[in-house]
mmCIF file of C-alpha atoms in Angstrom:
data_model
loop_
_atom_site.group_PDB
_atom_site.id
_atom_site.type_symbol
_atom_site.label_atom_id
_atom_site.label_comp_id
_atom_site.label_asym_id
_atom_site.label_seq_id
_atom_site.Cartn_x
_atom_site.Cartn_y
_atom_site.Cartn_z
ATOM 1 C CA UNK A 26 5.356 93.660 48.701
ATOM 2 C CA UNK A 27 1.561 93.481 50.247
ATOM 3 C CA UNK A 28 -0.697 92.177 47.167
ATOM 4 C CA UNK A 29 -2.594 95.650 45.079
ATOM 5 C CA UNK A 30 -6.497 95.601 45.507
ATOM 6 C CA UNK A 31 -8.487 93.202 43.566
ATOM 7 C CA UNK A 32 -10.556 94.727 40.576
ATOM 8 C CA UNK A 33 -13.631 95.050 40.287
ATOM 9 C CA UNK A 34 -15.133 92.267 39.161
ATOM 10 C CA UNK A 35 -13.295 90.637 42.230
ATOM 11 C CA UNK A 36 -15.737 92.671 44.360
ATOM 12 C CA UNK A 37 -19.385 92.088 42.593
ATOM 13 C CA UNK A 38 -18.402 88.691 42.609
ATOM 14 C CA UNK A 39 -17.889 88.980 46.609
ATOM 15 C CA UNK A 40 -21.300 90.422 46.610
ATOM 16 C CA UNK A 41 -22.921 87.558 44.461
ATOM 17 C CA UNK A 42 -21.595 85.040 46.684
ATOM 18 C CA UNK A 43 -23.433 86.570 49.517
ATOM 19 C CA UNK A 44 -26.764 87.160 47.577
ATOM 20 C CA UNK A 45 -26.524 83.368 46.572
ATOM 21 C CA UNK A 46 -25.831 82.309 50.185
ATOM 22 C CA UNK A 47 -28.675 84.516 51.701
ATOM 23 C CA UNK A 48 -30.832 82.781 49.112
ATOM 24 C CA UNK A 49 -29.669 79.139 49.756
ATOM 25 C CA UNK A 50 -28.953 78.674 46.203
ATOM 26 C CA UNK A 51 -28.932 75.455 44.973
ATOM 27 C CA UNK A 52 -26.115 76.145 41.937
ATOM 28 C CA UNK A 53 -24.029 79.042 42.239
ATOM 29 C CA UNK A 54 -22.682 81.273 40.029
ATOM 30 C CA UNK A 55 -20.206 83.176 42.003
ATOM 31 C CA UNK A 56 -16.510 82.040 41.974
ATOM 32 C CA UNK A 57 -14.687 81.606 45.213
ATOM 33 C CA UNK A 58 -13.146 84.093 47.687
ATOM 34 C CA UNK A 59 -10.964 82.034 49.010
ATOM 35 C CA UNK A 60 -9.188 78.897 48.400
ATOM 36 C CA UNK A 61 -7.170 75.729 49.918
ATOM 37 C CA UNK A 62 -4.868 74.229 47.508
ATOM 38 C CA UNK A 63 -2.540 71.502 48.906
ATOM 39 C CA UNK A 64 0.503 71.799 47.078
ATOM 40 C CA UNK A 65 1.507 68.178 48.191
ATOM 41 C CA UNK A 66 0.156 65.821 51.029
ATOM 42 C CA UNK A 67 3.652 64.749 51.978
ATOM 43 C CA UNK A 68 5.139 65.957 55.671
ATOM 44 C CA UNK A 69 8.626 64.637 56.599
ATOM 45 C CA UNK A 70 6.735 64.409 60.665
ATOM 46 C CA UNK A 71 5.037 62.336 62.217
ATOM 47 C CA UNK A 72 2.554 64.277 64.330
ATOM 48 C CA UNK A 73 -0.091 61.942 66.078
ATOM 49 C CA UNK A 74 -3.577 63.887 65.626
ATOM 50 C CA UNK A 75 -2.544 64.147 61.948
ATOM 51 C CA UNK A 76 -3.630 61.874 59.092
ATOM 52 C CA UNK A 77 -0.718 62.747 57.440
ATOM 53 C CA UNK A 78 1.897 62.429 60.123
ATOM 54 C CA UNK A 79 -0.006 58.863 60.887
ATOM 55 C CA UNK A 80 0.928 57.734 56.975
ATOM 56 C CA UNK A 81 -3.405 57.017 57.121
ATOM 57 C CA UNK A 82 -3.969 58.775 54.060
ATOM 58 C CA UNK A 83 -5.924 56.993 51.649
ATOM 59 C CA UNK A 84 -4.619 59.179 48.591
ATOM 60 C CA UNK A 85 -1.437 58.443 46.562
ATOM 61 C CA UNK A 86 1.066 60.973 47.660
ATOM 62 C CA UNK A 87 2.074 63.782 44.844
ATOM 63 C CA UNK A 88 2.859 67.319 44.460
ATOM 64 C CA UNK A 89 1.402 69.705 42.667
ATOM 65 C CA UNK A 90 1.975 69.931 38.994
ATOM 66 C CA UNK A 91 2.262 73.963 38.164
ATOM 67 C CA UNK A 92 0.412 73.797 35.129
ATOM 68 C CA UNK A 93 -2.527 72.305 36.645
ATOM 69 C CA UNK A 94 -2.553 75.180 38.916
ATOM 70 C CA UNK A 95 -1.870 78.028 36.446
ATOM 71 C CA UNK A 96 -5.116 76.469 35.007
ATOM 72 C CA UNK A 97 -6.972 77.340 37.537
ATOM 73 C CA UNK A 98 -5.397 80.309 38.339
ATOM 74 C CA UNK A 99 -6.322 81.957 34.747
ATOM 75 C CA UNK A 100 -9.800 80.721 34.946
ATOM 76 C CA UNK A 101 -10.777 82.050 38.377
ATOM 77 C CA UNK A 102 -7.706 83.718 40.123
ATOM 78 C CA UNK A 103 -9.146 87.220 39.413
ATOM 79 C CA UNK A 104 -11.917 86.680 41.820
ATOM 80 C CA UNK A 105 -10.167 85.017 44.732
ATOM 81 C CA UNK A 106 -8.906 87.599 47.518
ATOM 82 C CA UNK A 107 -7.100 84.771 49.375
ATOM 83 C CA UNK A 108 -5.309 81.510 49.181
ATOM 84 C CA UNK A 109 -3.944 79.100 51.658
ATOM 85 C CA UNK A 110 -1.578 77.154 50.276
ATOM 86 C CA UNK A 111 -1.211 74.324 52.313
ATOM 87 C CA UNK A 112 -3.720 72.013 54.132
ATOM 88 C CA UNK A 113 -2.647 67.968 54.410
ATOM 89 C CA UNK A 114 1.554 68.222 53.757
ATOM 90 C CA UNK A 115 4.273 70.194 54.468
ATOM 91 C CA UNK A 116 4.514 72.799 51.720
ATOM 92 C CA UNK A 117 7.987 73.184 51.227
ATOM 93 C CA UNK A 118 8.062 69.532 49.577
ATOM 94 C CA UNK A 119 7.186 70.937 46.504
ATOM 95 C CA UNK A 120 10.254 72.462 44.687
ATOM 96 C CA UNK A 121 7.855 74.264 42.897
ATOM 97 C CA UNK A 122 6.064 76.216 45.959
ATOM 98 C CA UNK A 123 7.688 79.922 44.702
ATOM 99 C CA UNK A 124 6.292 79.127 41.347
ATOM 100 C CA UNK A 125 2.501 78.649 42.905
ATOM 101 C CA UNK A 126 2.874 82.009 44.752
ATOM 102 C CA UNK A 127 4.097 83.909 42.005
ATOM 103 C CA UNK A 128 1.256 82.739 39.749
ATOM 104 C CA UNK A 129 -1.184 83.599 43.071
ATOM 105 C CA UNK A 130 0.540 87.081 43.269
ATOM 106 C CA UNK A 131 0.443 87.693 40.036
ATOM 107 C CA UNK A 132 -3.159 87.429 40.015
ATOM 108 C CA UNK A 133 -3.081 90.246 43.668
ATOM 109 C CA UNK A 134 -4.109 86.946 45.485
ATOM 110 C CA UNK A 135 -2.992 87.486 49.223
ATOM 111 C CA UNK A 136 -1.219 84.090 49.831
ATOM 112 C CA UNK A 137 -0.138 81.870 52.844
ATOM 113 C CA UNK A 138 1.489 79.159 53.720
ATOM 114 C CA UNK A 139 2.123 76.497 57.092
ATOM 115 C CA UNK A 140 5.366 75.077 57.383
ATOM 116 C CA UNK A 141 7.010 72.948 60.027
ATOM 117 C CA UNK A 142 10.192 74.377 58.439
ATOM 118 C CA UNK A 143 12.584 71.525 60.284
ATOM 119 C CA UNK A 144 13.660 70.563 56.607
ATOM 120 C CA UNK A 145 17.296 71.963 55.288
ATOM 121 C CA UNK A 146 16.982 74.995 53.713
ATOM 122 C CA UNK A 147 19.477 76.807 51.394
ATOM 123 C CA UNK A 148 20.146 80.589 51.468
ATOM 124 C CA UNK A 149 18.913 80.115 47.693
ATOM 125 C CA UNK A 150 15.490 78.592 48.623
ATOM 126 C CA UNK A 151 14.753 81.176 51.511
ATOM 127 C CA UNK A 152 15.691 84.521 48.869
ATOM 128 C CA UNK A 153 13.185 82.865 46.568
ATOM 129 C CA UNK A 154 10.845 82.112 49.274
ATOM 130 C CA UNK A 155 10.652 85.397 50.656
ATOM 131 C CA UNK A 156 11.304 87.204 46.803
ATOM 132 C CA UNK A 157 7.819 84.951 45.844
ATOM 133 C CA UNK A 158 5.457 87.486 46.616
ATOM 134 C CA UNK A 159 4.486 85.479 49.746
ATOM 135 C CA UNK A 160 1.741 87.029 52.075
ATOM 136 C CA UNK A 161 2.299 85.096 55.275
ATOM 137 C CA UNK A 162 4.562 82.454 56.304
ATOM 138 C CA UNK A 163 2.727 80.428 59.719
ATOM 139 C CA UNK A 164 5.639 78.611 61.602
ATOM 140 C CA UNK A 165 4.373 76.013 63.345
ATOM 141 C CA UNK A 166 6.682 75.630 66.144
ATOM 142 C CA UNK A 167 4.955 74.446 69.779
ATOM 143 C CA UNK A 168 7.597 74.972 72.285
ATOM 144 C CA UNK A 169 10.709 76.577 72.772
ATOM 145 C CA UNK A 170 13.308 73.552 73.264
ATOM 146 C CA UNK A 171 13.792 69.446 71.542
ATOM 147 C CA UNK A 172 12.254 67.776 74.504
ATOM 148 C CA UNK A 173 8.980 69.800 74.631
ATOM 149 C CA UNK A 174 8.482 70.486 70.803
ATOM 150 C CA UNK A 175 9.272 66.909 69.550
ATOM 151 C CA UNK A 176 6.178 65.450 72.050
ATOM 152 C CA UNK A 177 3.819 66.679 69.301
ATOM 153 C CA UNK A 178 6.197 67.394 66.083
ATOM 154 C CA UNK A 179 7.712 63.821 66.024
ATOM 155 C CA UNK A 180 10.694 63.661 64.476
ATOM 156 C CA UNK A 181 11.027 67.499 63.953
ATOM 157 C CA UNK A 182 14.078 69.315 64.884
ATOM 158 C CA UNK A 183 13.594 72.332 66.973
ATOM 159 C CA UNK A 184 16.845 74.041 66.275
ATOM 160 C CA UNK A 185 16.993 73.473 62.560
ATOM 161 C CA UNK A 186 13.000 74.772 62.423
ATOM 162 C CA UNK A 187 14.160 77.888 64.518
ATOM 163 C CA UNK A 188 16.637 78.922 62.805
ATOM 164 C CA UNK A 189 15.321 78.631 59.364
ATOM 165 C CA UNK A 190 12.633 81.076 61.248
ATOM 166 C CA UNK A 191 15.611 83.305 62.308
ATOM 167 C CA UNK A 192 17.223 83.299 58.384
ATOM 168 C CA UNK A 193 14.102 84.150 56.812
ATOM 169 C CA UNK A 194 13.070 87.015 59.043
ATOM 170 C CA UNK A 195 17.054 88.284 58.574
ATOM 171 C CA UNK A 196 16.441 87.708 54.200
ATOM 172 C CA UNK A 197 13.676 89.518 54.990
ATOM 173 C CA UNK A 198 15.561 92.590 56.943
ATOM 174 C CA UNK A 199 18.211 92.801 54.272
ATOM 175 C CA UNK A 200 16.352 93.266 51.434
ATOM 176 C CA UNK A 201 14.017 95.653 53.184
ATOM 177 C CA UNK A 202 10.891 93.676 52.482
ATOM 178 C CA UNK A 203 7.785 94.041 54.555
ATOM 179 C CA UNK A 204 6.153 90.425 53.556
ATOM 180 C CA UNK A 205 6.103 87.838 53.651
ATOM 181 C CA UNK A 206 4.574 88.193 57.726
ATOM 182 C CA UNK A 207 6.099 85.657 59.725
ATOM 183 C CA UNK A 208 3.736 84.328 62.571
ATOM 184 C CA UNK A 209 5.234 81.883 64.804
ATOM 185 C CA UNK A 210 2.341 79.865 65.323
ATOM 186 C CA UNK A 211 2.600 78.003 68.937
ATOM 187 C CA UNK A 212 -0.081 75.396 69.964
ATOM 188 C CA UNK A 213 -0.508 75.234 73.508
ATOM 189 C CA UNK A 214 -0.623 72.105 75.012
ATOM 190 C CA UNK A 215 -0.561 71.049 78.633
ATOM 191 C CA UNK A 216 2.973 69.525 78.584
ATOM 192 C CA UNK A 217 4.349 73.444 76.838
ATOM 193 C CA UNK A 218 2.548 76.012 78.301
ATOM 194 C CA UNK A 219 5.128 76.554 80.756
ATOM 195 C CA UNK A 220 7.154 77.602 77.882
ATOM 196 C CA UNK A 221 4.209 80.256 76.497
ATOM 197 C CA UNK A 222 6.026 83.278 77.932
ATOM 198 C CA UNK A 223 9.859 81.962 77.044
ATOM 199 C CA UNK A 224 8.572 81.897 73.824
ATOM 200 C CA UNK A 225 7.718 84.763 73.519
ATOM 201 C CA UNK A 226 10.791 86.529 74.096
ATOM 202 C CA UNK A 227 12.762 84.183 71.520
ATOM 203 C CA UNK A 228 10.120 86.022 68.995
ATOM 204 C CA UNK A 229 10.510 89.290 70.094
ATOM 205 C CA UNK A 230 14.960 88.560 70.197
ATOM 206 C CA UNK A 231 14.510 87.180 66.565
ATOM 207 C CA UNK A 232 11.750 90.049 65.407
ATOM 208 C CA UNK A 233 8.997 87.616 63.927
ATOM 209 C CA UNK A 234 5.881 89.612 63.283
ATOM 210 C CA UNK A 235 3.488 87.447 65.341
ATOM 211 C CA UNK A 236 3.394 84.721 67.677
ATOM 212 C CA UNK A 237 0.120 83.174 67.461
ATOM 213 C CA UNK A 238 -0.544 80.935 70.871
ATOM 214 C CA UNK A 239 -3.987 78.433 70.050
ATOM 215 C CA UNK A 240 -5.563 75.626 71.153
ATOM 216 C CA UNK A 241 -4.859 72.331 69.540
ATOM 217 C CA UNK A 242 -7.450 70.147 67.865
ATOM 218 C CA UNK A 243 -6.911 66.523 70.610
ATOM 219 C CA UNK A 244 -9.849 64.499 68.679
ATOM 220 C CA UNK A 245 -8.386 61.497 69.326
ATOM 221 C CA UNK A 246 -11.271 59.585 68.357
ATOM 222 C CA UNK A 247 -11.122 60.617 64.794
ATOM 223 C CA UNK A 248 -7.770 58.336 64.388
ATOM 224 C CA UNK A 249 -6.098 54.930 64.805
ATOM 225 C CA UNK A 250 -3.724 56.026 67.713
ATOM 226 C CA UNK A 251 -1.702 53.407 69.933
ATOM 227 C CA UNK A 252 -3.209 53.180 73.554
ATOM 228 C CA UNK A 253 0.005 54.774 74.828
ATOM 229 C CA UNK A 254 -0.550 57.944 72.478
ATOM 230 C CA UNK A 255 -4.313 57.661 73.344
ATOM 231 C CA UNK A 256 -3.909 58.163 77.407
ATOM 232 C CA UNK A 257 -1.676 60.863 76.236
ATOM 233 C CA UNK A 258 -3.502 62.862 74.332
ATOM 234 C CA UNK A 259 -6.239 62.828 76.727
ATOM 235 C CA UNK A 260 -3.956 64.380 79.426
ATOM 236 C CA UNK A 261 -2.788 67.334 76.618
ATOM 237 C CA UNK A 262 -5.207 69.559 77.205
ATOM 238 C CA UNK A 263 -4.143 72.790 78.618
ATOM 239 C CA UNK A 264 -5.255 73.751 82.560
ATOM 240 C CA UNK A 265 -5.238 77.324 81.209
ATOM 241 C CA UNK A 266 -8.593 78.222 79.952
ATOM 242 C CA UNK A 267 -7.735 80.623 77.474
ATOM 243 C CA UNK A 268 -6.512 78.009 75.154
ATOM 244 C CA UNK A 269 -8.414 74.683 76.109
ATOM 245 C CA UNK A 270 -10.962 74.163 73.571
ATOM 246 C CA UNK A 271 -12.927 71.516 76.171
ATOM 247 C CA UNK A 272 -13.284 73.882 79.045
ATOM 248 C CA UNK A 273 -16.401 75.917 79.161
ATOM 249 C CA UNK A 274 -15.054 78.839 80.489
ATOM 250 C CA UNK A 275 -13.029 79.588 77.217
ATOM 251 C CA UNK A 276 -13.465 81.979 74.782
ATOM 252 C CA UNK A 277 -12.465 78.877 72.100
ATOM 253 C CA UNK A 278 -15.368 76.426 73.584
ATOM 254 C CA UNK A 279 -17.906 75.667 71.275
ATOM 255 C CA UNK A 280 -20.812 72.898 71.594
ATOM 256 C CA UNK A 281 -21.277 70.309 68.552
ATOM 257 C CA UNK A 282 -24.469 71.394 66.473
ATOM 258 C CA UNK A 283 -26.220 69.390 64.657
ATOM 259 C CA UNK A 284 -26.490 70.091 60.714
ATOM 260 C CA UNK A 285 -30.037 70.459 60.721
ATOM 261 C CA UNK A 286 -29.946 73.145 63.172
ATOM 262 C CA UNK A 287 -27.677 75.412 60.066
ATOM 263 C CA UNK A 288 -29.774 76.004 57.281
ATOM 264 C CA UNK A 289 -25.955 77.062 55.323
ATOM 265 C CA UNK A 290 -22.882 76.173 55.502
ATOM 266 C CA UNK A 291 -20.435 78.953 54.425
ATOM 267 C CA UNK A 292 -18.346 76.776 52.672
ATOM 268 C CA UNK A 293 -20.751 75.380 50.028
ATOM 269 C CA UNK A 294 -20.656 79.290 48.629
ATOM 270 C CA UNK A 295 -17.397 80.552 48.554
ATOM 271 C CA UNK A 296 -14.696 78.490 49.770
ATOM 272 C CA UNK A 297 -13.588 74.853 48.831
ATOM 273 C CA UNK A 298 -10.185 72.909 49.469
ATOM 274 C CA UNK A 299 -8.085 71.535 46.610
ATOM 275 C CA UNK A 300 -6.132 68.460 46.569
ATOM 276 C CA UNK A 301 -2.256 67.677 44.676
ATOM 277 C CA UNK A 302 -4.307 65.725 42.114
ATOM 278 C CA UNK A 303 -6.718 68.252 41.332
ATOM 279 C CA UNK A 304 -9.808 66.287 43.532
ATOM 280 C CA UNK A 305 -12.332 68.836 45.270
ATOM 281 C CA UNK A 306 -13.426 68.546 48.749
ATOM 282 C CA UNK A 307 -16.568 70.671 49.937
ATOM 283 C CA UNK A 308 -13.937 71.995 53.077
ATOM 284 C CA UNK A 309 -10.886 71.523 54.099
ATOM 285 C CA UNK A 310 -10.832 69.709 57.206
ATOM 286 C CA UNK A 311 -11.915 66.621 55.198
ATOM 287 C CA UNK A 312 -8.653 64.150 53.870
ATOM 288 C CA UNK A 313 -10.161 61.398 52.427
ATOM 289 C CA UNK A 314 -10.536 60.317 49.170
ATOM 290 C CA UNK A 315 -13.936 59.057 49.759
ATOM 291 C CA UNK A 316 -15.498 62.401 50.488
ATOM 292 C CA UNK A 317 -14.117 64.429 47.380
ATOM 293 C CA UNK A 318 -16.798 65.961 45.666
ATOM 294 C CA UNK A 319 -15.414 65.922 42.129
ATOM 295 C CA UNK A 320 -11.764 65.993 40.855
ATOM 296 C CA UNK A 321 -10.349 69.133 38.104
ATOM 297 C CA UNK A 322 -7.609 67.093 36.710
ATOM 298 C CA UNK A 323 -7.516 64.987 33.125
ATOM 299 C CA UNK A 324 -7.219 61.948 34.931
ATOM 300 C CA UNK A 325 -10.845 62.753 37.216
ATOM 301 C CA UNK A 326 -12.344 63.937 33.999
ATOM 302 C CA UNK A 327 -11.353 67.264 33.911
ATOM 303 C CA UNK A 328 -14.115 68.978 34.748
ATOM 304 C CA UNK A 329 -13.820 73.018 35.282
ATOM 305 C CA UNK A 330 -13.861 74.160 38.951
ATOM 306 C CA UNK A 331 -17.414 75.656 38.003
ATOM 307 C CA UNK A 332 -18.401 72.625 36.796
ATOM 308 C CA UNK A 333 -17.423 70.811 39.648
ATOM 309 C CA UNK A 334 -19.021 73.247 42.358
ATOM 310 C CA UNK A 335 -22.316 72.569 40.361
ATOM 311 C CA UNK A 336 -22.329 69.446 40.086
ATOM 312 C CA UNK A 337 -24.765 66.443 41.615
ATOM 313 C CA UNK A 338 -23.058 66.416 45.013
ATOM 314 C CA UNK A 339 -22.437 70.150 45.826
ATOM 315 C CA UNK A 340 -26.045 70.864 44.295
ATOM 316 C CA UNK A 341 -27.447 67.911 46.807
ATOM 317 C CA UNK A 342 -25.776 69.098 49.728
ATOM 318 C CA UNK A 343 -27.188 72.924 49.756
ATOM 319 C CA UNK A 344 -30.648 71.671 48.933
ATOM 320 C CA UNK A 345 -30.811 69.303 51.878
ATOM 321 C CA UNK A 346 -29.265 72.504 53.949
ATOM 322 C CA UNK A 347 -31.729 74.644 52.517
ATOM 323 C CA UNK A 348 -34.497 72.079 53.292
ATOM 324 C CA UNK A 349 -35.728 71.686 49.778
ATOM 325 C CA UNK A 350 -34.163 67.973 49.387
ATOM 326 C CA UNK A 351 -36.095 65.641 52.040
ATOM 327 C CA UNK A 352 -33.734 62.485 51.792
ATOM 328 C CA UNK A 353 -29.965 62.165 53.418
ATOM 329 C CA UNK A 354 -27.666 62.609 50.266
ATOM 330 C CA UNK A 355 -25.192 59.902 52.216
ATOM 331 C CA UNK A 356 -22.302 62.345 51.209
ATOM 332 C CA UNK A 357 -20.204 63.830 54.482
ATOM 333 C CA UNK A 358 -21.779 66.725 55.122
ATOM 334 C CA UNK A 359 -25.110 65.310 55.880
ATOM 335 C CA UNK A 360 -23.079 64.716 59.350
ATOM 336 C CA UNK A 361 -20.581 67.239 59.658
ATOM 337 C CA UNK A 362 -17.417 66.736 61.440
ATOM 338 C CA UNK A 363 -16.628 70.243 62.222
ATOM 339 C CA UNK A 364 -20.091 72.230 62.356
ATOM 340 C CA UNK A 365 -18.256 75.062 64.076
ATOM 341 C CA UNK A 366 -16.895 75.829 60.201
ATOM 342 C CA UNK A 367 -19.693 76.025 58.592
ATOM 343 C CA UNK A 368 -19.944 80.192 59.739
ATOM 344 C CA UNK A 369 -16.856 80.691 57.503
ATOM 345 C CA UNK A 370 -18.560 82.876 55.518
ATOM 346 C CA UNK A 371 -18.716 85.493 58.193
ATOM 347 C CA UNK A 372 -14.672 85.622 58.950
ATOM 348 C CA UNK A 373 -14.077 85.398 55.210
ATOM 349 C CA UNK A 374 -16.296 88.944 55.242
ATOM 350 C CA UNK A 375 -14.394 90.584 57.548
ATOM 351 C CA UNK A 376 -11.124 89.409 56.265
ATOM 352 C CA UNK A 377 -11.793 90.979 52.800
ATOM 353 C CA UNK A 378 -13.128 94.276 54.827
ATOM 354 C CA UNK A 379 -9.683 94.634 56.348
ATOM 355 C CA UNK A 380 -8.119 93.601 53.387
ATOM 356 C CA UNK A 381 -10.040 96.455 51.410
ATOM 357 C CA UNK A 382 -9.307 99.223 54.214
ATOM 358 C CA UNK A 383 -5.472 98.127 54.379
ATOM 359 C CA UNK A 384 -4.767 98.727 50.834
ATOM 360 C CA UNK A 385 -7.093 101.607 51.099
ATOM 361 C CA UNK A 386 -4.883 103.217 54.109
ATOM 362 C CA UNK A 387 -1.350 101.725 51.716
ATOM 363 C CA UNK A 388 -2.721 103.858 48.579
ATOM 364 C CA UNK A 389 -3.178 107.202 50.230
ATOM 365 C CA UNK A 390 0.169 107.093 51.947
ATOM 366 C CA UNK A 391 1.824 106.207 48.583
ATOM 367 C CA UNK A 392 0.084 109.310 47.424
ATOM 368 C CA UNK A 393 1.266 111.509 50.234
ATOM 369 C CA UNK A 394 4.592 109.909 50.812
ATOM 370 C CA UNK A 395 7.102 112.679 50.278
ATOM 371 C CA UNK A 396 9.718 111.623 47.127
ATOM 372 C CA UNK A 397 13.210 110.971 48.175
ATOM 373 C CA UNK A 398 15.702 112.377 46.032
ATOM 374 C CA UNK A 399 18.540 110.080 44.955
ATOM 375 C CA UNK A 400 22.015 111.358 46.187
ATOM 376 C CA UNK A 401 24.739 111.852 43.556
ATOM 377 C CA UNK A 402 26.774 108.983 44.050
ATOM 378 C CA UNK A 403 30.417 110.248 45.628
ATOM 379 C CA UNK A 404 32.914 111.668 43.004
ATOM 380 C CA UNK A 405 35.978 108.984 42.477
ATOM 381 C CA UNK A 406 39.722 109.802 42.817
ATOM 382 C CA UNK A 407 41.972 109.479 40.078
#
């Protein structure tokens, strides 16, 4: 069932988050459109350009408690049109997952999540998977047999991972439901995109929804890697342009700006990501503990997610982007990582555009849809 359109308080909001980011406000008073919760930051892989798959984090691992979440749910969940829920682990390691989503749905949150999926799976967990009110389900699955797909997903199992992809989309089929969306999400990498085309037709012969080819992230500078995984990464990139994020000629190429060059940063207004343990970071492409900008939870203080998004750090950060605060703040945005982010805010418009005009286009067929009329059920013999 596609999540119902948000009310409208849902929608000021969405326009006082772009008043207070035209303006550069220093505290904000609009919640978020769209979140990154982490239901855990464990991951059975071991993926080399991953902090997670390297076992680098610097935060205990945990999962998720569901009360924390319903928390925050009930104090800001009628404002936020979307919600990722996943970012550092492997989602699915939370036994509780279907109970996030439900509280998300409940609240007409369109919801997502990433999964690796090579982890067993009972028919029981996939019904109340796809039962959870689940937006999206992103596969990540880069290749189409072992040998390629276990270069990058180290110890993953490409058959297992397939065909949980196979029994969801058939749950899916039987009980005639149109969501969750499953995108087979393929990163293309110079050792698999061979396989680009063979894959596919394995979508198309199993009836995913999508299959999403994009470039892979191959910052190997950003982690402790081996010199044997080092020379290898730096022979991953694709030859085809259309998915080599280093090449020039591609539509994903983008040059590093400097912060001081972005008077905003999207991010700082209407997004942030959300750790296990209730921590805060300003976006989520940062893991470590030492960049959190406050924490939600009893044992950080418990501080309201308002509270936290106004607090010293978040206030510090859009001055100095704004140019009222003259001195480096030392926090991690002062020298972004991933400047190409901080335009969020414009994606995050259009997605709640479409959003809008999808259950806009939904409603008026329900209206017009002609009624079917039940058949009598077939008379019994004696």
């Amino acid at each position: 069932m596609a999540p119902s359109f948000k009310g409208p308080r849902a929608y000021l909001n969405w326009g006082r988050a772009n008043y207070e980011l035209a303006r550069r406000a220093s505290q904000v008073r609009a919640r978020p459109l769209k979140l990154t919760f982490d239901p855990t930051n464990a991951c059975q892989l071991k993926c080399p350009l991953c902090p997670t798959g390297l076992r680098i984090h610097d935060r205990t691992l945990g999962r998720a408690p569901v009360q924390q979440f319903q928390e925050l749910m009930d104090s800001i969940g009628d404002y936020v049109f979307f919600l990722d829920l996943f970012n550092w682990g492997e989602p699915l390691l939370n036994p509780n997952l279907e109970e996030l989503i439900r509280i998300a749905s409940d609240k007409k949150i369109a919801t997502s999540i990433s999964s690796n999926l090579s982890l067993e799976l009972s028919d029981e967990r996939i019904h109340k998977l796809v039962t959870s009110g689940l937006g999206q389900l992103i596969v990540s699955l880069d290749g189409t047999d072992q040998e390629t797909y276990e270069i990058y997903r180290r110890e993953g199992d490409f058959e297992l991972a397939f065909n949980n992809m196979r029994r969801i989309v058939e749950a899916k089929r039987k009980l005639g439901l149109s969501r969750p969306l499953v995108n087979w999400q393929f990163l293309v990498f110079r050792f698999n995109e061979h396989q680009v085309e063979r894959a596919h037709e394995m979508a198309a012969e199993i009836g995913v929804d999508a299959l999403t080819c994009r470039p892979p992230y191959l910052e190997a500078d950003q982690f402790p890697l081996s010199d044997e995984d080092r020379a290898a990464v730096e022979n991953w990139a694709p030859k085809a342009p259309e998915f080599n994020r280093y090449d020039p000629t591609s539509d994903h190429y983008t040059e590093e700006v400097s912060v001081g060059k972005r008077p905003r940063c999207g991010w700082h207004y209407m997004s942030t990501a959300i750790n296990w343990d209730g921590s805060v970071a300003p976006c989520c492409t940062l893991h470590e503990k030492q960049h959190d900008f406050g924490n939600m939870s009893s044992a950080g203080g418990g501080a309201s997610y308002m509270e936290v998004v106004n607090n010293d750090k978040f206030r510090a950060v859009r001055d100095r982007f704004a140019g009222r605060r003259k001195e480096e703040t030392g926090l991690i945005c002062e020298k972004c990582p991933t400047p190409a982010i901080m335009s969020y805010h414009h994606h995050l418009n259009k997605q709640i555009v479409l959003f809008t005009l999808v259950q806009a286009v939904e409603g008026v067929r329900r209206i017009f849809r002609p009624k079917r009329t039940p058949r009598p059920a077939p008379a019994l013999a004696d």
